[in-house]
Tab-separated table of C-alpha atoms in Angstrom:
chain	number	residue	atom	x	y	z
U	935	MET	CA	226.052	-10.731	134.585
U	936	ARG	CA	224.802	-14.206	135.067
U	937	SER	CA	222.750	-14.182	131.842
U	938	ALA	CA	225.621	-12.740	129.744
U	939	LEU	CA	227.990	-15.623	130.544
U	940	PRO	CA	225.765	-18.398	129.141
U	941	ARG	CA	225.167	-16.324	125.979
U	942	ALA	CA	228.915	-15.807	125.523
U	943	LEU	CA	229.615	-19.522	126.021
U	944	MET	CA	226.870	-20.389	123.534
U	945	ALA	CA	228.403	-18.018	120.945
U	946	VAL	CA	231.828	-19.638	121.429
U	947	ALA	CA	230.317	-23.115	121.099
U	948	ILE	CA	228.513	-22.164	117.879
U	949	ALA	CA	231.682	-20.609	116.433
U	950	LEU	CA	233.734	-23.719	117.277
U	951	ALA	CA	231.071	-25.993	115.790
U	952	ALA	CA	231.066	-23.975	112.582
U	953	VAL	CA	234.836	-24.358	112.290
U	954	LEU	CA	235.286	-27.921	113.531
U	955	VAL	CA	232.253	-29.802	112.170
U	956	PRO	CA	233.054	-31.167	108.716
U	957	ALA	CA	231.019	-29.899	105.819
U	958	GLY	CA	228.655	-32.151	103.859
U	959	PRO	CA	229.564	-33.845	100.583
U	960	ALA	CA	231.683	-31.918	98.124
U	961	SER	CA	229.783	-29.777	95.683
U	962	ALA	CA	229.212	-31.001	92.140
U	963	GLY	CA	231.695	-30.314	89.382
U	964	VAL	CA	231.209	-29.473	85.726
U	965	TRP	CA	233.465	-30.524	82.845
U	966	GLN	CA	233.089	-28.939	79.407
U	967	LEU	CA	234.501	-29.230	75.894
U	968	SER	CA	233.756	-26.481	73.358
U	969	ASP	CA	234.423	-26.337	69.630
U	970	GLY	CA	233.534	-23.252	67.625
U	971	PHE	CA	235.176	-24.513	64.407
U	972	GLU	CA	237.514	-21.523	64.468
U	973	PRO	CA	239.900	-21.619	61.460
U	974	ALA	CA	243.029	-21.039	63.562
U	975	SER	CA	242.261	-24.223	65.557
U	976	ASN	CA	242.246	-26.445	62.395
U	977	PRO	CA	238.841	-28.139	62.910
U	978	ALA	CA	239.375	-30.391	59.873
U	979	ALA	CA	242.097	-32.175	61.886
U	980	ARG	CA	239.617	-33.000	64.708
U	981	TRP	CA	236.488	-33.881	62.738
U	982	ALA	CA	236.294	-36.945	60.455
U	983	PHE	CA	234.056	-36.945	57.381
U	984	THR	CA	231.729	-39.826	56.466
U	985	ASP	CA	229.236	-40.000	53.635
U	986	GLN	CA	226.754	-42.456	52.247
U	987	GLY	CA	225.500	-41.261	48.907
U	988	ASP	CA	226.305	-38.031	47.148
U	989	CYS	CA	227.770	-35.388	49.464
U	990	ASP	CA	230.108	-32.473	49.077
U	991	THR	CA	233.118	-32.535	51.368
U	992	PRO	CA	232.495	-30.611	54.592
U	993	TYR	CA	233.659	-27.050	54.816
U	994	PHE	CA	235.200	-25.302	57.773
U	995	GLN	CA	235.192	-21.612	56.997
U	996	SER	CA	233.917	-18.200	57.909
U	997	VAL	CA	231.308	-17.871	55.159
U	998	GLY	CA	228.557	-20.094	53.843
U	999	VAL	CA	224.870	-19.579	53.266
U	1000	ALA	CA	224.845	-18.197	56.816
U	1001	SER	CA	227.569	-16.353	58.703
U	1002	PRO	CA	229.147	-17.958	61.790
U	1003	ARG	CA	226.937	-17.623	64.850
U	1004	THR	CA	229.937	-16.547	66.924
U	1005	GLY	CA	233.621	-16.072	66.165
U	1006	THR	CA	235.024	-16.467	62.668
U	1007	GLY	CA	234.417	-20.141	61.878
U	1008	MET	CA	231.701	-22.720	61.357
U	1009	ALA	CA	231.276	-26.123	59.737
U	1010	GLY	CA	228.997	-27.015	56.866
U	1011	LEU	CA	227.609	-30.178	55.287
U	1012	ARG	CA	225.740	-30.429	51.983
U	1013	VAL	CA	223.998	-33.465	50.475
U	1014	SER	CA	223.776	-33.311	46.687
U	1015	ASN	CA	220.476	-33.630	44.857
U	1016	THR	CA	220.595	-37.418	44.416
U	1017	GLY	CA	220.228	-38.016	48.164
U	1018	GLY	CA	222.045	-39.837	50.938
U	1019	TRP	CA	223.653	-38.552	54.120
U	1020	CYS	CA	226.951	-37.115	55.284
U	1021	ALA	CA	228.436	-36.447	58.682
U	1022	ILE	CA	231.339	-35.070	60.639
U	1023	SER	CA	232.329	-36.829	63.846
U	1024	ARG	CA	234.947	-36.842	66.546
U	1025	THR	CA	235.789	-38.963	69.554
U	1026	ILE	CA	235.234	-37.158	72.843
U	1027	VAL	CA	236.938	-38.324	76.047
U	1028	LEU	CA	234.657	-37.479	78.957
U	1029	THR	CA	237.436	-36.870	81.470
U	1030	PRO	CA	235.421	-37.040	84.729
U	1031	VAL	CA	233.514	-40.261	83.946
U	1032	PRO	CA	236.116	-42.816	85.187
U	1033	ALA	CA	236.024	-41.216	88.631
U	1034	HIS	CA	232.316	-40.352	88.459
U	1035	PRO	CA	230.385	-43.035	86.517
U	1036	GLY	CA	226.783	-42.024	86.003
U	1037	ALA	CA	227.653	-38.381	85.389
U	1038	ARG	CA	224.898	-36.521	83.532
U	1039	CYS	CA	226.180	-35.329	80.167
U	1040	ALA	CA	224.752	-33.247	77.350
U	1041	ALA	CA	225.851	-32.237	73.880
U	1042	GLY	CA	224.622	-29.237	71.982
U	1043	VAL	CA	225.186	-27.644	68.603
U	1044	TRP	CA	223.874	-24.526	66.935
U	1045	LEU	CA	222.351	-25.508	63.602
U	1046	ASP	CA	221.144	-23.613	60.540
U	1047	LEU	CA	219.349	-26.297	58.478
U	1048	ARG	CA	218.098	-25.334	55.035
U	1049	ASN	CA	216.138	-26.713	52.097
U	1050	ALA	CA	213.283	-29.161	51.895
U	1051	ALA	CA	213.617	-32.869	52.618
U	1052	ALA	CA	216.573	-32.334	54.966
U	1053	THR	CA	217.005	-34.068	58.299
U	1054	PHE	CA	219.716	-33.436	60.875
U	1055	ASN	CA	220.861	-35.917	63.544
U	1056	LEU	CA	222.776	-35.044	66.692
U	1057	GLU	CA	224.226	-38.440	67.674
U	1058	VAL	CA	226.199	-39.719	70.657
U	1059	ILE	CA	227.576	-43.157	69.767
U	1060	ASN	CA	229.195	-45.978	71.730
U	1061	PRO	CA	232.451	-46.642	69.803
U	1062	ALA	CA	232.669	-50.244	71.079
U	1063	ASP	CA	229.580	-51.446	69.207
U	1064	TRP	CA	228.531	-48.358	67.223
U	1065	THR	CA	225.095	-48.087	68.871
U	1066	TYR	CA	223.361	-44.875	69.836
U	1067	ILE	CA	223.735	-43.669	73.403
U	1068	ALA	CA	221.654	-40.589	72.607
U	1069	LEU	CA	220.012	-39.303	69.430
U	1070	LYS	CA	218.057	-36.226	68.403
U	1071	THR	CA	216.555	-35.978	64.915
U	1072	VAL	CA	215.635	-32.554	63.551
U	1073	PRO	CA	213.624	-32.256	60.322
U	1074	VAL	CA	213.841	-29.016	58.377
U	1075	ASP	CA	210.935	-26.742	59.291
U	1076	GLN	CA	209.726	-24.866	56.208
U	1077	THR	CA	207.280	-22.838	58.324
U	1078	VAL	CA	209.997	-20.737	59.962
U	1079	ASP	CA	212.750	-18.638	58.484
U	1080	PRO	CA	216.168	-20.312	58.367
U	1081	GLY	CA	218.460	-19.298	61.164
U	1082	TRP	CA	220.618	-20.530	64.028
U	1083	ARG	CA	218.832	-22.772	66.527
U	1084	LEU	CA	220.296	-24.697	69.459
U	1085	HIS	CA	219.726	-28.476	69.553
U	1086	THR	CA	220.748	-30.630	72.513
U	1087	VAL	CA	220.732	-34.233	73.638
U	1088	SER	CA	221.543	-35.665	77.094
U	1089	TRP	CA	222.523	-39.016	78.582
U	1090	THR	CA	223.895	-40.711	81.686
U	1091	ALA	CA	227.561	-41.492	81.006
U	1092	GLN	CA	228.645	-45.080	81.554
U	1093	ARG	CA	231.836	-44.894	79.487
U	1094	SER	CA	234.500	-42.233	79.166
U	1095	ASP	CA	234.784	-42.196	75.367
U	1096	VAL	CA	231.961	-41.454	72.965
U	1097	VAL	CA	231.699	-40.433	69.340
U	1098	LEU	CA	229.833	-37.218	68.656
U	1099	ARG	CA	228.442	-37.279	65.119
U	1100	LEU	CA	226.609	-34.467	63.327
U	1101	THR	CA	224.691	-35.792	60.300
U	1102	VAL	CA	222.595	-34.240	57.542
U	1103	GLY	CA	220.519	-36.424	55.260
U	1104	LYS	CA	218.113	-36.315	52.384
U	1105	ALA	CA	215.446	-38.966	51.954
U	1106	PHE	CA	214.518	-38.396	48.314
U	1107	ASN	CA	215.380	-36.426	45.213
U	1108	HIS	CA	214.491	-32.765	45.596
U	1109	LEU	CA	215.270	-29.673	43.604
U	1110	PHE	CA	217.407	-28.133	46.366
U	1111	ALA	CA	220.292	-29.808	48.170
U	1112	PRO	CA	220.012	-29.968	51.983
U	1113	ARG	CA	222.599	-27.956	53.820
U	1114	ALA	CA	223.478	-27.897	57.518
U	1115	GLU	CA	225.709	-25.193	58.909
U	1116	LEU	CA	227.013	-25.861	62.415
U	1117	ASP	CA	228.636	-23.759	65.108
U	1118	ASP	CA	229.493	-23.696	68.796
U	1119	VAL	CA	229.460	-27.382	69.756
U	1120	VAL	CA	229.502	-27.960	73.520
U	1121	VAL	CA	229.741	-31.242	75.433
U	1122	GLN	CA	229.279	-30.934	79.182
U	1123	CYS	CA	229.130	-33.368	82.092
U	1124	ALA	CA	227.998	-32.649	85.637
U	1125	TYR	CA	229.158	-34.925	88.430
């Protein structure tokens, strides 16, 4: 009897400690923005077009050289044969950053890049001075079959607004015009 009482008191003490002792720091949160360029969502109203050189206007549709990776929509950029670059961009407000400066953020896009002499940039830009916060450059790889590939870039967020720009360029005159088809953009921050 004597040994059962201390064990019972210990069990009560452990149960009370589990209920009354405050937990550690709150668990991390995740914020995410997704854009699949779905036609019903009017992506042309969210994405601005910029070009330097000879580019076709961007297309937001369900067919191109490739089919959408998911859903019914995708975006496309094409630089004409004389060269230059063109881009679509949009301002992204990273909602958790004011309360959580230093949040780790990443942006990703599925890309189908075709034709020689093409280069794709995934750019995160500071809108205050138009400098890169993060940049990934992807040259076309003629050694693999064209197809959808995920490209990502990450950064430590110090400001709550950034410009996400998706750019395709062509360095010199080539028989075929570079084309980038884009789908399933995701921007995510962990804090």
